[in-house]
Short mmCIF file of C-alpha atoms and ligand atoms in Angstrom, two decimals:
data_model
loop_
_atom_site.label_atom_id
_atom_site.label_comp_id
_atom_site.label_asym_id
_atom_site.label_seq_id
_atom_site.Cartn_x
_atom_site.Cartn_y
_atom_site.Cartn_z
CA MET A 296 7.44 -7.18 -20.05
CA ARG A 297 8.63 -10.10 -17.94
CA TYR A 298 8.89 -10.30 -14.15
CA LEU A 299 11.72 -11.80 -12.12
CA SER A 300 12.24 -12.77 -8.48
CA THR A 301 14.48 -10.70 -6.22
CA ARG A 302 16.10 -13.98 -5.12
CA GLY A 303 17.17 -15.15 -8.56
CA HIS A 304 14.70 -17.89 -9.51
CA ALA A 305 15.16 -18.74 -13.20
CA ASP A 306 11.50 -18.24 -14.18
CA ARG A 307 10.42 -15.14 -16.04
CA LYS A 308 6.69 -14.51 -15.86
CA ARG A 309 4.13 -12.22 -17.43
CA PHE A 310 1.87 -9.88 -15.53
CA CYS A 311 -1.25 -12.05 -15.40
CA GLU A 312 0.76 -15.02 -14.16
CA ILE A 313 2.01 -13.12 -11.11
CA LEU A 314 -1.27 -11.24 -10.59
CA LEU A 315 -2.88 -14.07 -8.65
CA GLU A 316 0.34 -15.23 -6.95
CA GLY A 317 1.99 -14.04 -3.76
CA LEU A 318 5.71 -14.62 -3.31
CA ALA A 319 7.89 -16.04 -6.07
CA PRO A 320 8.61 -19.79 -5.66
CA ASP A 321 11.99 -19.02 -4.04
CA GLY A 322 10.44 -16.68 -1.47
CA GLY A 323 11.49 -13.53 -3.34
CA LEU A 324 9.30 -10.67 -4.56
CA TYR A 325 8.43 -10.05 -8.19
CA LEU A 326 9.83 -7.03 -9.99
CA PRO A 327 9.82 -6.06 -13.67
CA GLU A 328 13.01 -6.95 -15.55
CA HIS A 329 13.49 -3.24 -16.17
CA TYR A 330 11.73 0.04 -15.46
CA PRO A 331 10.29 1.57 -18.65
CA GLN A 332 11.80 5.02 -19.18
CA ILE A 333 9.71 8.16 -19.50
CA ASP A 334 11.56 10.76 -21.56
CA ALA A 335 10.67 14.44 -21.77
CA ALA A 336 8.22 13.99 -24.65
CA ALA A 337 6.48 11.09 -22.92
CA LEU A 338 6.21 13.04 -19.68
CA GLN A 339 4.60 15.97 -21.49
CA ARG A 340 2.16 13.58 -23.11
CA LEU A 341 1.24 12.04 -19.74
CA ARG A 342 0.70 15.53 -18.29
CA ASP A 343 -1.74 16.22 -21.12
CA VAL A 344 -3.45 12.87 -20.59
CA TYR A 345 -4.03 13.64 -16.90
CA GLY A 346 -5.22 17.11 -17.91
CA HIS A 347 -4.92 18.54 -14.43
CA GLY A 348 -7.69 16.44 -12.99
CA ARG A 349 -10.22 16.61 -15.83
CA PRO A 350 -12.98 13.97 -15.62
CA GLY A 351 -11.53 10.66 -16.79
CA GLY A 352 -7.97 12.02 -16.74
CA TYR A 353 -6.77 9.86 -13.88
CA ALA A 354 -8.17 6.69 -15.43
CA ALA A 355 -6.48 7.57 -18.73
CA LEU A 356 -3.18 8.22 -16.94
CA ALA A 357 -3.52 4.89 -15.10
CA PHE A 358 -4.08 3.13 -18.42
CA GLU A 359 -0.95 4.71 -19.94
CA ILE A 360 1.28 3.72 -17.02
CA LEU A 361 -0.16 0.23 -16.53
CA SER A 362 0.28 -0.43 -20.26
CA LEU A 363 4.03 -0.08 -19.85
CA TYR A 364 4.00 -3.06 -17.48
CA ILE A 365 1.08 -5.19 -18.70
CA ASP A 366 1.22 -6.72 -22.17
CA ASP A 367 -1.03 -9.71 -21.68
CA ILE A 368 -4.36 -7.90 -21.36
CA PRO A 369 -5.75 -6.41 -24.61
CA ALA A 370 -5.50 -2.60 -24.53
CA ALA A 371 -9.24 -2.04 -24.86
CA ASP A 372 -9.90 -4.32 -21.89
CA LEU A 373 -7.24 -2.68 -19.73
CA ARG A 374 -8.60 0.74 -20.56
CA ALA A 375 -12.11 -0.38 -19.61
CA LEU A 376 -10.82 -1.76 -16.30
CA CYS A 377 -9.13 1.58 -15.50
CA ASP A 378 -12.22 3.56 -16.51
CA ARG A 379 -14.43 1.38 -14.34
CA THR A 380 -12.08 1.67 -11.34
CA TYR A 381 -11.13 5.34 -11.12
CA THR A 382 -14.44 7.18 -11.15
CA ALA A 383 -15.55 10.28 -9.29
CA ALA A 384 -18.44 8.20 -7.90
CA VAL A 385 -15.97 5.86 -6.14
CA PHE A 386 -13.22 8.36 -5.26
CA GLY A 387 -15.21 11.51 -4.59
CA THR A 388 -13.68 13.94 -7.10
CA ALA A 389 -12.84 14.09 -10.80
CA ALA A 390 -9.17 14.62 -9.95
CA ILE A 391 -9.33 11.34 -7.90
CA VAL A 392 -6.23 12.43 -5.93
CA PRO A 393 -6.57 16.24 -5.56
CA LEU A 394 -3.77 18.25 -3.96
CA LYS A 395 -4.63 20.44 -0.97
CA GLN A 396 -2.22 23.27 -0.35
CA LEU A 397 -1.21 23.94 3.25
CA ASP A 398 1.82 26.23 3.19
CA ASP A 399 3.51 27.78 0.19
CA GLY A 400 4.86 24.82 -1.82
CA PHE A 401 3.65 22.35 0.81
CA TYR A 402 0.76 20.07 -0.18
CA LEU A 403 -1.27 17.09 0.91
CA GLU A 404 -2.19 14.61 -1.83
CA ALA A 405 -5.61 13.21 -0.96
CA LEU A 406 -5.43 9.45 -1.45
CA SER A 407 -8.12 8.52 1.02
CA ASN A 408 -11.45 9.44 -0.46
CA GLY A 409 -12.22 5.91 -1.66
CA PRO A 410 -14.82 3.59 -0.11
CA THR A 411 -12.86 2.79 3.08
CA LEU A 412 -11.24 6.23 3.52
CA ALA A 413 -7.63 5.01 3.37
CA PHE A 414 -5.14 5.02 0.50
CA LYS A 415 -5.25 1.23 0.17
CA ASP A 416 -8.44 1.69 -1.87
CA MET A 417 -6.35 3.26 -4.65
CA ALA A 418 -4.77 -0.11 -5.46
CA MET A 419 -7.30 -2.53 -4.05
CA GLN A 420 -10.19 -1.22 -6.16
CA LEU A 421 -8.16 -1.92 -9.29
CA LEU A 422 -7.12 -5.32 -7.97
CA GLY A 423 -10.77 -6.30 -7.49
CA ASN A 424 -11.50 -5.55 -11.13
CA LEU A 425 -8.29 -7.22 -12.37
CA PHE A 426 -9.02 -10.37 -10.35
CA GLU A 427 -12.57 -10.62 -11.64
CA TYR A 428 -11.36 -10.10 -15.21
CA GLU A 429 -8.53 -12.63 -15.09
CA LEU A 430 -10.48 -15.29 -13.18
CA GLY A 431 -13.34 -14.93 -15.64
CA ARG A 432 -10.95 -15.32 -18.56
CA ARG A 433 -9.51 -18.49 -17.05
CA GLY A 434 -12.82 -19.85 -15.79
CA GLU A 435 -11.29 -20.14 -12.33
CA GLU A 436 -12.20 -19.16 -8.79
CA LEU A 437 -10.11 -17.77 -5.96
CA ASN A 438 -10.63 -17.75 -2.21
CA ILE A 439 -8.74 -14.88 -0.65
CA LEU A 440 -7.55 -15.52 2.87
CA GLY A 441 -6.18 -12.65 4.89
CA ALA A 442 -5.56 -11.25 8.35
CA THR A 443 -6.19 -7.62 9.19
CA SER A 444 -5.95 -5.22 12.07
CA GLY A 445 -7.99 -2.64 10.17
CA ASP A 446 -7.30 -0.89 6.86
CA THR A 447 -6.21 -3.78 4.63
CA GLY A 448 -9.17 -6.01 5.41
CA SER A 449 -11.81 -3.39 4.81
CA ALA A 450 -10.14 -2.17 1.60
CA ALA A 451 -9.95 -5.76 0.31
CA GLU A 452 -13.57 -6.53 1.18
CA HIS A 453 -14.92 -3.34 -0.36
CA ALA A 454 -12.91 -4.09 -3.52
CA MET A 455 -13.96 -7.75 -3.80
CA LYS A 456 -17.58 -7.60 -2.68
CA GLY A 457 -19.93 -8.82 -5.36
CA LYS A 458 -17.06 -9.78 -7.69
CA ARG A 459 -17.59 -12.99 -9.65
CA GLY A 460 -15.20 -15.84 -8.95
CA VAL A 461 -13.80 -14.33 -5.75
CA ARG A 462 -14.56 -15.04 -2.09
CA VAL A 463 -12.90 -13.32 0.84
CA PHE A 464 -12.19 -14.94 4.20
CA MET A 465 -10.84 -12.18 6.44
CA LEU A 466 -9.59 -12.86 9.96
CA SER A 467 -9.51 -10.05 12.49
CA PRO A 468 -8.83 -10.01 16.22
CA GLN A 469 -12.18 -9.97 17.99
CA GLY A 470 -13.06 -6.59 19.50
CA ARG A 471 -9.68 -4.98 18.72
CA MET A 472 -10.49 -2.83 15.73
CA SER A 473 -12.06 0.60 16.16
CA PRO A 474 -15.88 0.63 16.09
CA PHE A 475 -15.71 2.48 12.77
CA GLN A 476 -13.40 -0.13 11.23
CA GLN A 477 -15.54 -2.98 12.55
CA ALA A 478 -18.63 -1.36 11.04
CA GLN A 479 -16.89 -0.92 7.67
CA MET A 480 -16.19 -4.65 7.47
CA PHE A 481 -18.96 -6.34 9.38
CA SER A 482 -21.83 -4.42 7.81
CA LEU A 483 -21.10 -5.99 4.40
CA MET A 484 -23.88 -8.44 3.57
CA ASP A 485 -22.46 -9.71 0.28
CA PRO A 486 -22.48 -13.51 0.24
CA ASN A 487 -18.88 -13.68 -1.07
CA ILE A 488 -17.50 -11.84 1.99
CA HIS A 489 -16.77 -13.83 5.16
CA ASN A 490 -15.67 -12.00 8.29
CA ILE A 491 -14.06 -14.23 10.88
CA ALA A 492 -13.52 -12.69 14.32
CA VAL A 493 -10.75 -14.66 15.99
CA GLU A 494 -10.59 -14.92 19.76
CA GLY A 495 -7.05 -13.59 20.01
CA VAL A 496 -4.74 -10.82 18.83
CA PHE A 497 -3.61 -9.86 15.32
CA ASP A 498 -0.56 -12.17 15.53
CA ASP A 499 -2.89 -15.13 16.16
CA CYS A 500 -4.76 -14.22 12.98
CA GLN A 501 -1.53 -14.02 11.01
CA ASP A 502 -0.34 -17.35 12.41
CA ILE A 503 -3.55 -19.01 11.23
CA VAL A 504 -3.14 -17.55 7.73
CA LYS A 505 0.43 -18.88 7.65
CA ALA A 506 -0.63 -22.31 8.91
CA VAL A 507 -3.34 -22.58 6.25
CA SER A 508 -1.01 -21.33 3.49
CA ASN A 509 1.68 -23.80 4.52
CA ASP A 510 -0.76 -26.68 4.06
CA LEU A 511 -0.11 -26.89 0.32
CA ALA A 512 -2.65 -29.64 -0.30
CA PHE A 513 -5.41 -27.60 1.36
CA LYS A 514 -4.25 -24.45 -0.37
CA ARG A 515 -4.44 -26.07 -3.80
CA ALA A 516 -7.68 -27.95 -3.19
CA HIS A 517 -9.43 -24.80 -2.01
CA LYS A 518 -7.75 -22.31 -4.37
CA ILE A 519 -6.46 -20.10 -1.57
CA GLY A 520 -4.86 -16.78 -2.53
CA THR A 521 -3.96 -13.46 -0.89
CA VAL A 522 -4.11 -9.74 -1.54
CA ASN A 523 -1.30 -8.57 0.72
CA SER A 524 0.90 -5.61 0.01
CA ILE A 525 3.64 -7.61 -1.72
CA ASN A 526 1.32 -8.08 -4.71
CA TRP A 527 3.00 -6.35 -7.66
CA ALA A 528 -0.31 -5.18 -9.13
CA ARG A 529 -1.04 -3.23 -5.95
CA LEU A 530 2.33 -1.56 -6.08
CA LEU A 531 1.94 -0.74 -9.77
CA ALA A 532 -1.45 0.89 -9.22
CA GLN A 533 0.20 3.15 -6.65
CA VAL A 534 2.83 4.40 -9.12
CA VAL A 535 0.08 6.33 -10.95
CA TYR A 536 -0.67 8.79 -8.16
CA TYR A 537 2.97 9.90 -7.95
CA PHE A 538 2.59 11.09 -11.54
CA ALA A 539 -0.77 12.73 -10.78
CA GLY A 540 0.70 14.43 -7.69
CA TYR A 541 3.71 15.63 -9.66
CA PHE A 542 1.59 17.11 -12.44
CA GLN A 543 -0.61 18.98 -9.97
CA ALA A 544 2.33 20.40 -8.00
CA THR A 545 4.21 21.71 -11.06
CA LYS A 546 3.61 23.83 -14.14
CA SER A 547 6.45 22.41 -16.20
CA ASP A 548 8.38 19.15 -16.40
CA THR A 549 11.65 20.88 -15.59
CA GLU A 550 10.63 21.21 -11.92
CA LYS A 551 11.37 18.59 -9.30
CA VAL A 552 9.07 17.61 -6.45
CA SER A 553 9.71 15.76 -3.18
CA PHE A 554 7.25 13.33 -1.64
CA THR A 555 6.89 12.32 2.00
CA VAL A 556 5.24 8.98 2.62
CA PRO A 557 3.84 7.68 5.94
CA SER A 558 5.32 4.20 5.79
CA GLY A 559 4.88 0.76 7.28
CA ASN A 560 5.44 -2.13 4.89
CA PHE A 561 7.23 0.09 2.35
CA GLY A 562 4.63 -0.58 -0.36
CA ASN A 563 3.55 3.01 -0.87
CA VAL A 564 7.00 4.58 -0.94
CA CYS A 565 8.32 1.70 -3.07
CA ALA A 566 5.82 2.80 -5.73
CA GLY A 567 7.44 6.25 -5.49
CA HIS A 568 10.82 4.61 -6.00
CA VAL A 569 9.52 2.90 -9.15
CA ALA A 570 8.12 6.23 -10.45
CA ARG A 571 11.48 7.90 -9.80
CA GLN A 572 13.35 5.06 -11.53
CA MET A 573 11.07 5.54 -14.55
CA GLY A 574 12.28 9.12 -14.77
CA LEU A 575 9.55 11.09 -13.00
CA PRO A 576 11.39 14.20 -11.72
CA ILE A 577 11.21 13.36 -8.01
CA HIS A 578 13.80 15.12 -5.90
CA LYS A 579 13.55 13.29 -2.55
CA LEU A 580 11.48 10.39 -1.28
CA VAL A 581 11.09 10.92 2.45
CA VAL A 582 10.13 7.84 4.48
CA ALA A 583 8.15 8.78 7.61
CA THR A 584 7.78 6.18 10.35
CA ASN A 585 6.12 6.19 13.74
CA GLU A 586 7.71 4.69 16.88
CA ASN A 587 8.16 1.50 14.86
CA ASP A 588 11.23 2.92 13.19
CA VAL A 589 12.72 -0.07 11.34
CA LEU A 590 12.91 1.94 8.13
CA ASP A 591 14.14 5.19 9.64
CA GLU A 592 16.93 3.26 11.31
CA PHE A 593 17.92 1.73 7.99
CA PHE A 594 18.04 4.99 6.08
CA ARG A 595 20.02 6.65 8.86
CA THR A 596 22.50 3.85 9.57
CA GLY A 597 22.31 1.10 6.94
CA VAL A 598 21.19 -1.40 9.59
CA TYR A 599 17.99 -3.32 8.86
CA ARG A 600 16.84 -5.01 12.03
CA VAL A 601 13.58 -6.96 12.30
CA ARG A 602 11.84 -6.26 15.60
CA GLY A 603 10.53 -8.88 17.99
CA SER A 604 6.96 -8.63 19.23
CA ALA A 605 8.07 -7.11 22.55
CA ASP A 606 9.81 -4.44 20.47
CA THR A 607 6.83 -3.68 18.24
CA HIS A 608 4.73 -0.84 19.60
CA GLU A 609 0.98 -0.33 19.42
CA THR A 610 0.68 3.30 18.38
CA SER A 611 -1.94 5.86 17.44
CA SER A 612 -0.94 5.43 13.77
CA PRO A 613 -1.66 1.69 13.87
CA SER A 614 -1.42 0.99 10.13
CA MET A 615 2.30 1.70 10.38
CA ASP A 616 2.90 -0.66 13.33
CA ILE A 617 5.23 -3.16 11.71
CA SER A 618 8.07 -5.36 12.91
CA LYS A 619 9.51 -5.73 9.42
CA ALA A 620 8.73 -4.06 6.10
CA SER A 621 7.49 -6.69 3.67
CA ASN A 622 8.19 -4.71 0.48
CA PHE A 623 11.62 -3.49 1.51
CA GLU A 624 13.40 -6.33 -0.31
CA ARG A 625 12.34 -4.77 -3.61
CA PHE A 626 14.29 -1.59 -2.92
CA VAL A 627 17.32 -3.44 -1.54
CA PHE A 628 17.42 -5.53 -4.73
CA ASP A 629 17.85 -2.31 -6.72
CA LEU A 630 20.22 -0.86 -4.13
CA VAL A 631 22.66 -3.78 -4.43
CA GLY A 632 22.66 -3.43 -8.22
CA ARG A 633 19.99 -6.10 -8.81
CA ASP A 634 22.38 -8.77 -7.55
CA ALA A 635 19.87 -11.54 -6.70
CA ALA A 636 22.45 -13.74 -4.93
CA ARG A 637 23.34 -10.83 -2.66
CA CYS A 638 19.69 -10.04 -2.04
CA LYS A 639 19.02 -13.66 -1.13
CA ALA A 640 22.01 -13.72 1.21
CA LEU A 641 20.60 -10.68 3.01
CA PHE A 642 16.91 -11.54 3.20
CA HIS A 643 17.02 -15.30 3.33
CA ASP A 644 20.28 -16.11 5.11
CA ALA A 645 21.25 -13.11 7.27
CA LEU A 646 17.73 -12.31 8.48
CA ALA A 647 17.04 -15.94 9.39
CA ARG A 648 20.39 -16.22 11.16
CA ASP A 649 20.80 -12.83 12.84
CA GLY A 650 17.48 -11.04 12.41
CA ARG A 651 19.42 -8.14 10.90
CA PHE A 652 21.90 -7.04 8.28
CA ASP A 653 24.17 -4.05 8.01
CA LEU A 654 24.87 -2.23 4.75
CA GLY A 655 26.29 0.81 6.56
CA ALA A 656 29.77 0.34 5.11
CA ASP A 657 28.53 -0.62 1.65
CA ALA A 658 29.30 1.82 -1.15
CA ALA A 659 25.76 1.36 -2.51
CA PHE A 660 24.25 2.43 0.80
CA VAL A 661 26.60 5.33 1.28
CA GLY A 662 25.52 6.71 -2.09
CA ALA A 663 21.87 5.74 -1.64
CA ALA A 664 20.60 9.16 -0.65
CA ALA A 665 22.16 10.70 -3.72
CA THR A 666 21.32 7.91 -6.17
CA TYR A 667 17.84 7.02 -4.99
CA GLY A 668 16.81 10.22 -3.21
CA PHE A 669 15.79 8.56 0.04
CA LEU A 670 15.60 10.43 3.33
CA SER A 671 13.76 9.46 6.49
CA GLY A 672 12.46 10.55 9.86
CA LYS A 673 10.42 9.38 12.78
CA SER A 674 7.37 10.69 14.63
CA THR A 675 5.94 9.86 18.06
CA HIS A 676 2.52 10.09 19.67
CA ALA A 677 3.42 13.53 21.08
CA ASP A 678 4.55 14.65 17.61
CA ARG A 679 1.28 13.47 16.09
CA LEU A 680 -0.81 15.40 18.60
CA ALA A 681 1.28 18.56 18.15
CA THR A 682 1.18 18.29 14.35
CA ILE A 683 -2.58 17.67 14.20
CA ARG A 684 -3.11 20.73 16.43
CA ASP A 685 -0.73 22.91 14.49
CA VAL A 686 -2.14 22.03 11.06
CA PHE A 687 -5.66 22.65 12.35
CA GLN A 688 -4.81 25.97 13.96
CA ARG A 689 -2.83 27.34 11.04
CA PHE A 690 -4.75 25.96 8.08
CA GLY A 691 -8.12 24.84 9.47
CA VAL A 692 -7.48 21.33 8.13
CA VAL A 693 -7.90 18.19 10.25
CA ILE A 694 -5.43 15.46 9.31
CA ASP A 695 -5.33 11.84 10.40
CA THR A 696 -2.62 10.37 12.61
CA HIS A 697 -0.64 8.67 9.80
CA THR A 698 -0.69 11.80 7.68
CA ALA A 699 0.47 13.72 10.77
CA ASP A 700 3.55 11.50 10.96
CA GLY A 701 4.17 12.43 7.34
CA VAL A 702 3.74 16.17 7.87
CA LYS A 703 6.01 16.13 10.93
CA VAL A 704 8.83 14.41 9.05
CA ALA A 705 8.27 16.36 5.81
CA ARG A 706 8.82 19.62 7.67
CA GLU A 707 12.30 18.41 8.64
CA HIS A 708 13.18 17.93 4.98
CA THR A 709 11.61 20.81 3.09
CA ALA A 710 13.92 22.92 0.96
CA ALA A 711 13.22 26.41 -0.33
CA GLY A 712 11.74 26.47 -3.81
CA ARG A 713 11.17 22.72 -3.86
CA PRO A 714 7.53 21.63 -3.67
CA MET A 715 6.85 18.99 -1.00
CA VAL A 716 3.88 16.65 -1.32
CA VAL A 717 2.81 14.64 1.73
CA LEU A 718 0.66 11.64 0.91
CA GLU A 719 -2.56 11.74 2.94
CA THR A 720 -3.07 8.06 3.68
CA ALA A 721 -6.31 8.09 5.70
CA LEU A 722 -9.13 10.38 6.77
CA PRO A 723 -9.24 11.46 10.44
CA ILE A 724 -12.65 9.87 11.09
CA LYS A 725 -10.96 6.45 11.07
CA PHE A 726 -8.88 7.42 14.10
CA ALA A 727 -11.31 9.65 15.94
CA GLU A 728 -10.02 8.92 19.44
CA THR A 729 -6.65 10.55 18.79
CA ILE A 730 -8.24 13.49 17.00
CA VAL A 731 -10.36 14.11 20.09
CA GLU A 732 -7.22 13.88 22.21
CA ALA A 733 -5.48 16.45 20.01
CA LEU A 734 -8.31 18.87 19.24
CA GLY A 735 -10.98 18.19 21.85
CA ARG A 736 -13.51 17.60 19.10
CA GLU A 737 -14.74 14.82 16.85
CA PRO A 738 -13.45 14.82 13.26
CA GLU A 739 -15.94 15.40 10.48
CA ARG A 740 -17.66 12.35 9.13
CA PRO A 741 -18.51 12.09 5.41
CA ALA A 742 -22.31 11.94 5.10
CA ALA A 743 -22.31 8.46 3.58
CA TYR A 744 -20.81 7.09 6.80
CA ALA A 745 -23.35 8.55 9.22
CA GLY A 746 -24.38 5.99 11.81
CA ILE A 747 -22.58 3.00 10.25
CA GLU A 748 -21.75 1.64 13.71
CA ALA A 749 -25.45 0.91 14.20
CA LEU A 750 -25.88 -1.15 10.99
CA PRO A 751 -26.57 -4.88 11.33
CA LYS A 752 -23.36 -6.94 11.43
CA ARG A 753 -22.49 -10.22 9.78
CA LEU A 754 -19.52 -12.09 11.22
CA LYS A 755 -18.49 -15.46 12.57
CA ALA A 756 -16.62 -15.71 15.88
CA MET A 757 -14.06 -18.49 16.12
CA PRO A 758 -11.32 -19.74 18.45
CA ALA A 759 -7.70 -19.11 17.38
CA ASP A 760 -7.44 -22.54 15.81
CA ALA A 761 -6.33 -23.13 12.21
CA ALA A 762 -8.29 -26.40 12.02
CA VAL A 763 -11.56 -24.63 12.82
CA VAL A 764 -10.85 -21.92 10.24
CA LYS A 765 -10.01 -24.54 7.61
CA ALA A 766 -13.23 -26.40 8.26
CA TYR A 767 -15.18 -23.16 7.85
CA ILE A 768 -13.44 -22.33 4.56
CA ALA A 769 -13.99 -25.85 3.23
CA GLU A 770 -17.66 -25.62 4.03
CA HIS A 771 -18.15 -22.18 2.46
CA CYS A 772 -15.97 -22.17 -0.63
CA ALA A 773 -17.95 -24.40 -2.94
C1 PLP B 1585 -1.16 0.77 5.09
C2 PLP B 1585 -1.09 2.18 5.59
C3 PLP B 1585 0.15 2.87 5.69
C4 PLP B 1585 1.47 2.21 5.37
O1 PLP B 1585 1.63 1.94 4.00
P1 PLP B 1585 2.78 0.93 3.51
O2 PLP B 1585 2.52 0.75 2.07
O3 PLP B 1585 2.57 -0.34 4.31
O4 PLP B 1585 4.09 1.55 3.82
C5 PLP B 1585 0.13 4.19 6.10
N1 PLP B 1585 -1.01 4.81 6.44
C6 PLP B 1585 -2.22 4.19 6.37
C7 PLP B 1585 -3.44 4.92 6.78
C8 PLP B 1585 -2.30 2.85 5.94
O5 PLP B 1585 -3.50 2.24 5.88
#
């Protein structure tokens, strides 16, 4: 399997070459040259491999799917990496991603029982093991630099802590994350984890990461890398749980299932798109957004419009607060028939020039719902509160704010006789304030997280100044 850039760069690379890279050299995103096809016999075999959540079944399924895309890691090693990653000890159950039924034919797929209680663990835990493996093989080191407003940073740190050859330098806006999120990151005492609390907002953190990454000499000298959501390995890891969700929601491979995905950067639902392109019998992929409705607008109208900061809202489902969707280019590449010149004209030229493009009159867009199964919807703070209340009253289940956006939108797109699976992307304890607003009570806290806010913290406060951050990295990365 070789990987290409959505903007047409001539290089074709193998999996381990793109594993430690971010964007392609031309600014595009990496995609496989083709999607391996799962025929009926292969699907039946994968169902048996998963074995309806038997111990080790998820890891075995992950190995089978990853093997279709990775041919430069020996099979025995890849299997060991999957076995080490997807354990009941790390993810709470043997099924790893158990389905919880709410209504008849309406399910939640639990993706947030990993170490940081959000679905990003599903991919990040694998990435930590892949990075350690590949860096060890090359005898290299990597210093991961990132900015976070919450979920990504903690998932990355919990995946990379204690890993050989990897250090993490994670910038976060001082005092802006929830106490729970701060505790998840700042209580890590591993020497390879560096928390940097920047005196500023999230955008200041991102600007510093960009400034450091644009200093190519510094970047090379200090082996700076990233783990952001455009990383293909992260997306690939997420493909697996669409298969696991499908197998749990059906008895036979003749049935079709729809998925609703609380979306921000389009990484999660893009993995669903890949699964569907491989031949997994997915009926609809429903994109649920919050007030930051860039994606809902696109799927309704064909207009993709990047929002300015004044137009980007801080909401009670903060991990979906985006001004643009960084993985969206992958889907558009497929939508325009894998025409890289066209994709480049849209994402490089039109977005730089106009901040938007319009495919509303394009035949590909007009047929997109039918060809690719995409639908969308939007949810507001009031919708979240109402949905959290309703799900609690009717089913006795407390859902988090992002999952509530998903449930709200999924209900607008359910069809009789067609199972609907909503991806549960976080546990409610991470967003306790809104749960209290909706239900008048604190969400349940898993026992392992009792009192984490009181643990000792290890972090370094710094002004919003790239030079200061660089000096810190230089001092701590040898
Ligand atoms: C990151 C995140 C999302 C959005 O996922 P994308 O892959 O960016 O679309 C949704 N919910 C939660 C809880 C998240 O952490």
